[in-house]
PDB file of C-alpha atoms in Angstrom:
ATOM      1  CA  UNK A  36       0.000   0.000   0.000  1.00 70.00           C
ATOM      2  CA  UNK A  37       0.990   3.779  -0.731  1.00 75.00           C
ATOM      3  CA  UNK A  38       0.379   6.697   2.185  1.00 86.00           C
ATOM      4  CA  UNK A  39       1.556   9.978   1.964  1.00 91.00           C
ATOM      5  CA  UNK A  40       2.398  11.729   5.087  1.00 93.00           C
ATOM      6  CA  UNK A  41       2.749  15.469   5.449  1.00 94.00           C
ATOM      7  CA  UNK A  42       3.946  17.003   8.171  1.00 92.00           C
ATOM      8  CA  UNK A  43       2.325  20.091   9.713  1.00 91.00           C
ATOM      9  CA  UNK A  44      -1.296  21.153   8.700  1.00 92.00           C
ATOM     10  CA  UNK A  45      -0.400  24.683   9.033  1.00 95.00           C
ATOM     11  CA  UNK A  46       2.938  26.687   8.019  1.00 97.00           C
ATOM     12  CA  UNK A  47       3.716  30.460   8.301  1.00 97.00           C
ATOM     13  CA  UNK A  48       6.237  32.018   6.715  1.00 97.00           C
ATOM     14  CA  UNK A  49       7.005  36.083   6.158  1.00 97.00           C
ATOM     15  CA  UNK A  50       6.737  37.716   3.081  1.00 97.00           C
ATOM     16  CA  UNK A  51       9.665  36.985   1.084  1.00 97.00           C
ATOM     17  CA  UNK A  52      10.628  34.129   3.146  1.00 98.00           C
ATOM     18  CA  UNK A  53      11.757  30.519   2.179  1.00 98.00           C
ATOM     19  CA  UNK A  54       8.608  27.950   1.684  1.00 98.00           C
ATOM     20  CA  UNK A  55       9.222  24.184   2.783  1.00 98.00           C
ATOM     21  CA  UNK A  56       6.428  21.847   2.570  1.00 98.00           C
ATOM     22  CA  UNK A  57       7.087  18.869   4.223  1.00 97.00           C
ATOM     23  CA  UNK A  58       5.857  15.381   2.128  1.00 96.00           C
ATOM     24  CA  UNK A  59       7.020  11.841   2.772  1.00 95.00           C
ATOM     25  CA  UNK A  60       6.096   8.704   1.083  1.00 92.00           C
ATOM     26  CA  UNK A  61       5.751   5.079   1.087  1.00 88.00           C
ATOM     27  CA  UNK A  62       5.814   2.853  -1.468  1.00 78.00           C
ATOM     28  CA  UNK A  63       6.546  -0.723  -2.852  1.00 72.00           C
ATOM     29  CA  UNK A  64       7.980   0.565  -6.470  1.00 74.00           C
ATOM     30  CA  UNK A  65       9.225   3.784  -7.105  1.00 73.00           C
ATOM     31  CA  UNK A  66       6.384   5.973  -7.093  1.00 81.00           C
ATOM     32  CA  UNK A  67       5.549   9.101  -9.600  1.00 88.00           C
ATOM     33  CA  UNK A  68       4.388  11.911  -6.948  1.00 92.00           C
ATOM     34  CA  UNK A  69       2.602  14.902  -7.226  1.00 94.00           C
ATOM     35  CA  UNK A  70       2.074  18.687  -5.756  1.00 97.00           C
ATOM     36  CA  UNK A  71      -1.381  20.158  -5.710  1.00 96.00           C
ATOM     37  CA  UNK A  72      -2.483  23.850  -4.669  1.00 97.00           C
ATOM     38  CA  UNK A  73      -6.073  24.529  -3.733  1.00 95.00           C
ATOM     39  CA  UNK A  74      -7.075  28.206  -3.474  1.00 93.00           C
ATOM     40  CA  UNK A  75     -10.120  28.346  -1.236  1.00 88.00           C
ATOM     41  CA  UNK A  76     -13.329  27.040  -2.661  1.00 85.00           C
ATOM     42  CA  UNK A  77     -11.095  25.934  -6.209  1.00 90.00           C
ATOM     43  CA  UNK A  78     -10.508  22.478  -7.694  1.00 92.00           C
ATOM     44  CA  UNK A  79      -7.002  21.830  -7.580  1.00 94.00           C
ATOM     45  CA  UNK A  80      -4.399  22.405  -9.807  1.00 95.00           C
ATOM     46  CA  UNK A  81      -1.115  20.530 -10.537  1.00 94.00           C
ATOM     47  CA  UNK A  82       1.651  22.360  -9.301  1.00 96.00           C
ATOM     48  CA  UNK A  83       4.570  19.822 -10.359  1.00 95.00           C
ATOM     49  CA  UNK A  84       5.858  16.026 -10.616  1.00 92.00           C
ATOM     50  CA  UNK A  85       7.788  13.767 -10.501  1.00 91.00           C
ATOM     51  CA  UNK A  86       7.582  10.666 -12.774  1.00 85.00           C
ATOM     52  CA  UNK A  87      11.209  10.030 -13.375  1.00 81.00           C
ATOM     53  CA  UNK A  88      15.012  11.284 -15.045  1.00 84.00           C
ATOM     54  CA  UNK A  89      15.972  14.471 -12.947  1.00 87.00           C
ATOM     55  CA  UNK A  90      15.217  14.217  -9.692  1.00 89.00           C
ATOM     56  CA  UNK A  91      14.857  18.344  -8.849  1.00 95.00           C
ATOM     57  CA  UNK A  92      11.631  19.232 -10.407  1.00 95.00           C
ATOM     58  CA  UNK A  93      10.524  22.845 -11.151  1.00 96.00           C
ATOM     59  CA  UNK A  94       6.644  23.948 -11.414  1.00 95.00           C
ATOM     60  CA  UNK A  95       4.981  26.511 -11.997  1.00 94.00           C
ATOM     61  CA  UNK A  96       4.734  29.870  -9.385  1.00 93.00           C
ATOM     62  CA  UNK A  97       8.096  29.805  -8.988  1.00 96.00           C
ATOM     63  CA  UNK A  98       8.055  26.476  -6.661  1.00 97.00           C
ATOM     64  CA  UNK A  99      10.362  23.092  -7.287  1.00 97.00           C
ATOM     65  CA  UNK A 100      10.116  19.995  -5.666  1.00 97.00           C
ATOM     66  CA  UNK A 101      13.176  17.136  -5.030  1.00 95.00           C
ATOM     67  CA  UNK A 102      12.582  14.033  -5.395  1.00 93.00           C
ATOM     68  CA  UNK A 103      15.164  11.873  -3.000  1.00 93.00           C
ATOM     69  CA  UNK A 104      14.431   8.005  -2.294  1.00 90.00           C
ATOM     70  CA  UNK A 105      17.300   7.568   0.482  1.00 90.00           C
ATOM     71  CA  UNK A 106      14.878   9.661   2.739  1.00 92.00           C
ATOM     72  CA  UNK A 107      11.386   9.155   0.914  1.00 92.00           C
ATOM     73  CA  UNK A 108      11.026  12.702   0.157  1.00 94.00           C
ATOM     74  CA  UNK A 109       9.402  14.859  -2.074  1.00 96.00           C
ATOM     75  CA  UNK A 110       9.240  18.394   0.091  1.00 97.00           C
ATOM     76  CA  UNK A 111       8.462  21.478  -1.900  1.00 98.00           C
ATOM     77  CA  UNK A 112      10.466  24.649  -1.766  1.00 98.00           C
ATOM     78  CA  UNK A 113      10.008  28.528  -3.116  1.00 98.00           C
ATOM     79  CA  UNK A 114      13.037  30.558  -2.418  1.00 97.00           C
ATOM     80  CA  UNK A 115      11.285  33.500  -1.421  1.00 97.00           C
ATOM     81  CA  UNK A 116       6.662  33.391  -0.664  1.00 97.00           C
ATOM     82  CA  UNK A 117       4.440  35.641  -2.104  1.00 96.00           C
ATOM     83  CA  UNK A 118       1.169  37.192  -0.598  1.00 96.00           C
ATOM     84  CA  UNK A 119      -0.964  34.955  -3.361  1.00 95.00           C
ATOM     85  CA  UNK A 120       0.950  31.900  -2.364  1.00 96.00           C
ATOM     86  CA  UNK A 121      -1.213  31.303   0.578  1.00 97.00           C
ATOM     87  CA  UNK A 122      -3.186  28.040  -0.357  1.00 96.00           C
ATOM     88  CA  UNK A 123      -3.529  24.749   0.853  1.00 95.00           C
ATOM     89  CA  UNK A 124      -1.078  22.429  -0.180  1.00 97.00           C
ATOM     90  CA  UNK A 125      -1.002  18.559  -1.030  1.00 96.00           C
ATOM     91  CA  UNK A 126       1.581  15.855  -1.743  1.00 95.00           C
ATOM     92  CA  UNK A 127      -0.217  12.688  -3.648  1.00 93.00           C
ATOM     93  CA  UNK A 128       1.556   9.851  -4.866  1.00 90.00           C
ATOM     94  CA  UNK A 129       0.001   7.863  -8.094  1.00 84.00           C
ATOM     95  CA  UNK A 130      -1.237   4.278  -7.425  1.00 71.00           C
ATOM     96  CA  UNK A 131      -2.168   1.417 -10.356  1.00 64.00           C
ATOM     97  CA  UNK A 132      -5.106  -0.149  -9.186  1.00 60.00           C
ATOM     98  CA  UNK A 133      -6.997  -1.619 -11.932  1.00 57.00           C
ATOM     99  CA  UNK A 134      -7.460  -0.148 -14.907  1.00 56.00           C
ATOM    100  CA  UNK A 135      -7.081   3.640 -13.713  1.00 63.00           C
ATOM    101  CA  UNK A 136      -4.109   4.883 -12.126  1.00 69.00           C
ATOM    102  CA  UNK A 137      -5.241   6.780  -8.391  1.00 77.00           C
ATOM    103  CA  UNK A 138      -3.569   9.228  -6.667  1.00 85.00           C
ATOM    104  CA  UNK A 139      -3.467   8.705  -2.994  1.00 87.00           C
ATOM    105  CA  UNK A 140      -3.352  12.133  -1.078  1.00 90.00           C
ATOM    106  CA  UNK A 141      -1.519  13.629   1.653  1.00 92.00           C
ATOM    107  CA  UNK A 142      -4.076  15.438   4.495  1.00 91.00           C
ATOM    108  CA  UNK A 143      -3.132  18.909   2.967  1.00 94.00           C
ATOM    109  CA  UNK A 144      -0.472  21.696   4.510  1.00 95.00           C
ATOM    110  CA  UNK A 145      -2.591  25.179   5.057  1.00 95.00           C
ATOM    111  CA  UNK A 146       0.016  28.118   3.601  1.00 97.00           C
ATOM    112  CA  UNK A 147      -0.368  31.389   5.488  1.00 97.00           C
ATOM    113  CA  UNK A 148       1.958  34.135   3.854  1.00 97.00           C
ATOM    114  CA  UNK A 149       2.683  36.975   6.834  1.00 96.00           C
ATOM    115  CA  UNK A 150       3.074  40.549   5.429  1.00 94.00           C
TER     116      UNK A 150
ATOM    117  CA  UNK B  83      -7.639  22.047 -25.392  1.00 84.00           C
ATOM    118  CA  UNK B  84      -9.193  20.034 -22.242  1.00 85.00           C
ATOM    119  CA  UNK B  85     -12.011  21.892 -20.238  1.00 91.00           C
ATOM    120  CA  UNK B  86     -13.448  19.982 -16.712  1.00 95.00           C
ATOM    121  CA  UNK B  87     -16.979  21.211 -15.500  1.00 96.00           C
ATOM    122  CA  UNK B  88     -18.950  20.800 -12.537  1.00 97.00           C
ATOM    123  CA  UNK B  89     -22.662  21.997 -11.746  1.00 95.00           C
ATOM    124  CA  UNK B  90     -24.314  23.169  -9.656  1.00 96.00           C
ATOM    125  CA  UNK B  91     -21.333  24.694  -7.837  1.00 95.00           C
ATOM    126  CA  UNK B  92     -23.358  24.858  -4.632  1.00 96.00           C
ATOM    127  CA  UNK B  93     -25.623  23.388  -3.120  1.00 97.00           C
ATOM    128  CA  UNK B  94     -27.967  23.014   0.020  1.00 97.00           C
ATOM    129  CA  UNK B  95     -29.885  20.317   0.336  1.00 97.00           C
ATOM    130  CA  UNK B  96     -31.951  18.996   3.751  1.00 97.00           C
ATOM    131  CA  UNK B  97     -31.220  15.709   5.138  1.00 97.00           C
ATOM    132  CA  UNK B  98     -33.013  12.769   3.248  1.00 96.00           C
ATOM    133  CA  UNK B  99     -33.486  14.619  -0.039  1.00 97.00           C
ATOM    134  CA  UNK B 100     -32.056  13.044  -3.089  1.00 97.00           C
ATOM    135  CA  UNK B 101     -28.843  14.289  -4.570  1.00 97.00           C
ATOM    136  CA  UNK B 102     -27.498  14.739  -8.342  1.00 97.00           C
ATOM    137  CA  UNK B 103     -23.962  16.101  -9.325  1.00 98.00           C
ATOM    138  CA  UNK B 104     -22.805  16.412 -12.525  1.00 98.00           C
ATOM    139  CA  UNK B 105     -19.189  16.357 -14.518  1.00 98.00           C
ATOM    140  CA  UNK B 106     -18.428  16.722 -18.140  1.00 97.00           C
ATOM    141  CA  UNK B 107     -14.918  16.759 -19.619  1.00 96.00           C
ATOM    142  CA  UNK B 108     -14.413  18.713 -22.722  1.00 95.00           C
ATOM    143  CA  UNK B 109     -11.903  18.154 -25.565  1.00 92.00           C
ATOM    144  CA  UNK B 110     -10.594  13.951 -25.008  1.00 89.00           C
ATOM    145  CA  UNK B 111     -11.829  10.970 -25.413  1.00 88.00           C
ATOM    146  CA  UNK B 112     -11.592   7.982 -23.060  1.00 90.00           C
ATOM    147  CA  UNK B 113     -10.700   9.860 -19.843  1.00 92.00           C
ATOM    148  CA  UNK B 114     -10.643   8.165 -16.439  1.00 91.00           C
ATOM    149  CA  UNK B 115     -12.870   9.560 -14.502  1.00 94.00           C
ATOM    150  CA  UNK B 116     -12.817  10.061 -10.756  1.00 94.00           C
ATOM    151  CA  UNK B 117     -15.081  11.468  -7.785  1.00 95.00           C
ATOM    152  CA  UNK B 118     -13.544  13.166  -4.589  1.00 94.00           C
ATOM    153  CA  UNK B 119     -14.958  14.249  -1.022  1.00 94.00           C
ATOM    154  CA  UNK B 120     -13.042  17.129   0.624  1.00 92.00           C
ATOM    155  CA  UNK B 121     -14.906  17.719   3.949  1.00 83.00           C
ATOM    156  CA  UNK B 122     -13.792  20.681   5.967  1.00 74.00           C
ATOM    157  CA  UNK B 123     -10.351  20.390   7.232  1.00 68.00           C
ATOM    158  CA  UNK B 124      -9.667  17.103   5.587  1.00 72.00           C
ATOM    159  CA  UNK B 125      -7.842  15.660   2.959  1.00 81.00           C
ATOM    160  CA  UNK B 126      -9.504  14.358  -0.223  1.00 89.00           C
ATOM    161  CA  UNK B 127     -11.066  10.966  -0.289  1.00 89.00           C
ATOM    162  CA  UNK B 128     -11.518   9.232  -3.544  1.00 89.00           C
ATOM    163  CA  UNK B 129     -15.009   8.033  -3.855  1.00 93.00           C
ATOM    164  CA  UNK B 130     -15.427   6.562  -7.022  1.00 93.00           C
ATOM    165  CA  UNK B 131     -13.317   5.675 -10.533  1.00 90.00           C
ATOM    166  CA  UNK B 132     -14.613   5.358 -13.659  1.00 92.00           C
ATOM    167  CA  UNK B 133     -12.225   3.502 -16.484  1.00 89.00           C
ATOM    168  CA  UNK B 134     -15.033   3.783 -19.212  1.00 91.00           C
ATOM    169  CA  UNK B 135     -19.184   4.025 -19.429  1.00 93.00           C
ATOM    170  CA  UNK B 136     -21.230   2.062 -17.552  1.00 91.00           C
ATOM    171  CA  UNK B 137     -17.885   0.479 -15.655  1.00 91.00           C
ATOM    172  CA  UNK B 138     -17.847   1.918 -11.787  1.00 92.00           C
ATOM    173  CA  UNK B 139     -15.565   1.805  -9.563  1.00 89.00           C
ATOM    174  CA  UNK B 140     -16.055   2.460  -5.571  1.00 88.00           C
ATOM    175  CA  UNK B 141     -13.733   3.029  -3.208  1.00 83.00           C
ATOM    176  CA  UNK B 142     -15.630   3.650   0.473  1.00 80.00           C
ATOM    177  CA  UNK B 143     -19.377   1.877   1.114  1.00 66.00           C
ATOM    178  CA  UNK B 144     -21.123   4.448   1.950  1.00 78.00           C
ATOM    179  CA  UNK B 145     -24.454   6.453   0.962  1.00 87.00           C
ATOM    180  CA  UNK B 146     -23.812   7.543  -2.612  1.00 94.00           C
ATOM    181  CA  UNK B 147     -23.255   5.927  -5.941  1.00 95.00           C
ATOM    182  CA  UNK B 148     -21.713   7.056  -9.295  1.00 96.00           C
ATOM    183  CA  UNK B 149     -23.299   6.443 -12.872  1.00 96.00           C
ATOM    184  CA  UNK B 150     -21.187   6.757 -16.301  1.00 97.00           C
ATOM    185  CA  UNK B 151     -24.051   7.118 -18.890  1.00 95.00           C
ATOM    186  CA  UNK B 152     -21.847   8.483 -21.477  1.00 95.00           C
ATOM    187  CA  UNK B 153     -18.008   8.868 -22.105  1.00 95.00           C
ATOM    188  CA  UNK B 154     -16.949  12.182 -20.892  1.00 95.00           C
ATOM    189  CA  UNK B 155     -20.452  12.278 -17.914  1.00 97.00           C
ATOM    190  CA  UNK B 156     -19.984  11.344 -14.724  1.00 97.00           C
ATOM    191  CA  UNK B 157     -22.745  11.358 -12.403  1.00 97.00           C
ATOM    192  CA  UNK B 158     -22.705  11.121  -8.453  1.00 97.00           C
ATOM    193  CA  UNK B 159     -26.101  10.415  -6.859  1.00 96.00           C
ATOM    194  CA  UNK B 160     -27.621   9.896  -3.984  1.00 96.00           C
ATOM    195  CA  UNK B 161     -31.210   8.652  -2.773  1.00 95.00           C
ATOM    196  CA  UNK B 162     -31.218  10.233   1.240  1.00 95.00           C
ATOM    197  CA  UNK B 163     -28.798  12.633   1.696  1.00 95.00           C
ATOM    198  CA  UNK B 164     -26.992  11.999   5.652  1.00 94.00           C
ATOM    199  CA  UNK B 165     -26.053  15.101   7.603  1.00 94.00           C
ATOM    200  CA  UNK B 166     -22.275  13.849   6.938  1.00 91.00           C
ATOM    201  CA  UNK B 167     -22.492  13.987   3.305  1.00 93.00           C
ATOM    202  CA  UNK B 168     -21.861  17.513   3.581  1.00 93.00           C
ATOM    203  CA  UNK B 169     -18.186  18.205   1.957  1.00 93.00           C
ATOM    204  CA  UNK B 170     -16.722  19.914  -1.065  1.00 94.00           C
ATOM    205  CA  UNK B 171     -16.604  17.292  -4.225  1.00 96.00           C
ATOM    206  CA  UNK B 172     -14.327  17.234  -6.903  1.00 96.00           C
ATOM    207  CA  UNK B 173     -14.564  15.436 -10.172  1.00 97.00           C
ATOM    208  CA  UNK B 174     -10.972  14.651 -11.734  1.00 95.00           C
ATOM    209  CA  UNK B 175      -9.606  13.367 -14.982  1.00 93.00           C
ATOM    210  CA  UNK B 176      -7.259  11.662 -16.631  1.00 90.00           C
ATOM    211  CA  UNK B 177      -6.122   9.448 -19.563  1.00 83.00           C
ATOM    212  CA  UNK B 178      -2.598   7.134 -20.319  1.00 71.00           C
ATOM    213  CA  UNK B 179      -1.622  10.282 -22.417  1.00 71.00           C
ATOM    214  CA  UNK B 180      -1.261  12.316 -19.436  1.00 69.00           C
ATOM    215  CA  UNK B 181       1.231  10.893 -17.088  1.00 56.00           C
ATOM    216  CA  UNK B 182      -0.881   9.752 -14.263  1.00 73.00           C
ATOM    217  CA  UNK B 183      -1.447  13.115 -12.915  1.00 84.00           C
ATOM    218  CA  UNK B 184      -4.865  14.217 -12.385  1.00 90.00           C
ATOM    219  CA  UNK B 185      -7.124  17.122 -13.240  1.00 92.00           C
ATOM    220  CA  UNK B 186      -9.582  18.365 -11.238  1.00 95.00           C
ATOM    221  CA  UNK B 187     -12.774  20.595 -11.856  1.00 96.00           C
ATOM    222  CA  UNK B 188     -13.919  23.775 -10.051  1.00 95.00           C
ATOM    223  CA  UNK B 189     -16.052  21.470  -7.089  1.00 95.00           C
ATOM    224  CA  UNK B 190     -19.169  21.240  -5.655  1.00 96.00           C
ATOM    225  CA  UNK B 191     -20.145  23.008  -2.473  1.00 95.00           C
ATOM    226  CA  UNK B 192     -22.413  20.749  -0.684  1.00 96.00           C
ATOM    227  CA  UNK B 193     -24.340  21.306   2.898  1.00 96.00           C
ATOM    228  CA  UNK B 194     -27.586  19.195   3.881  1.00 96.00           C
ATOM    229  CA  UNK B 195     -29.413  20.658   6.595  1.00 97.00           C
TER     230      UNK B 195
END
């Protein structure tokens, strides 16, 4: 079975300050995983991922992602936040079940950009 | 290009009245389709897949079903709406073409009173 664990439901960062989300993994083969940003009352929209070849992965907003399977990571970084990147946040990692492919979802990180 | 709808985008609706929501995909053929629950201050919960029409999927027993009556509709219903059906849904696509990822439509606000 797949999981994806995030850890902390809510960050703060400054203006202008670094962004880590935190996202951890598990998984049997080596997974293709995903960022997701949800602006309130949105769908969400695919941020960046990682299927395979390089392992640093670069979105769009400005935010990148690094995919490293010694520590089961996939944490997503922007050098410096923005007012409009306050969102919620989620990791999801791509399961075959089937005849579909699923994604299986972290519980979300809640983005809160201080001016 | 590819376009994702949902309607209506909200909705109230008391408990034990009957519940339809409906997605269309725009501009491919043959998508995967797939049903989310977001309820407040959780993560998303995949309810039901759909691989092709009239070929369902579900994921969690529960009080809703899903109908695929043609390729690019997907339907979730319900006969008695439950006080915890109350959540923010999302319909999502894909298709082999697109690298597993997923894409989601605008949601559906849902509260039952």
């Amino acid at each position: 079975a797949q999981s994806v664990t995030q850890l902390g439901s809510h960050v703060s960062v400054s203006e202008g300050a670094l962004v880590l989300l935190r996202c951890n993994y598990s998984s049997s083969v080596p997974p293709y995983l995903f960022w997701y940003v949800q602006y309130p009352n949105q769908g969400l929209q695919l941020l960046l991922k990682y299927t395979t070849g390089a392992t640093l992965v670069k979105g769009i907003n400005g935010f990148e992602a690094e995919f490293k399977k010694s520590e089961t990571s996939f944490h997503l970084t922007k050098p410096s936040a923005h007012m409009s990147d306050a969102a919620e946040y989620f990791c999801a990692v791509s399961l075959f079940s089937g005849s579909a492919r699923q994604l299986t979802f972290g519980s979300g990180t809640q983005l809160t950009v201080l001016p | 290009s590819q376009t994702i709808h949902q309607w209506p985008a909200t909705l109230v609706q008391p408990v034990g009245s009957p519940l339809s929501l409906e997605c269309t995909v725009e501009g491919t053929s043959n998508p995967n389709l797939y049903w989310y629950r977001q309820a407040a201050g959780r993560g998303l919960q995949l309810l039901f897949y759909s691989v092709g029409i009239g070929q369902i999927s579900s994921e969690v027993p529960q009080n809703l079903s899903a109908s695929r009556p043609q390729d690019r509709q997907f339907i979730l219903s319900s006969k008695k709406l439950l006080l915890s059906d109350s959540g923010f849904y999302l319909c999502a696509w894909n298709t082999v073409d697109s690298r597993y990822e997923q894409y989601f439509g605008p949601g559906t606000r849902l509260t039952v009173t």
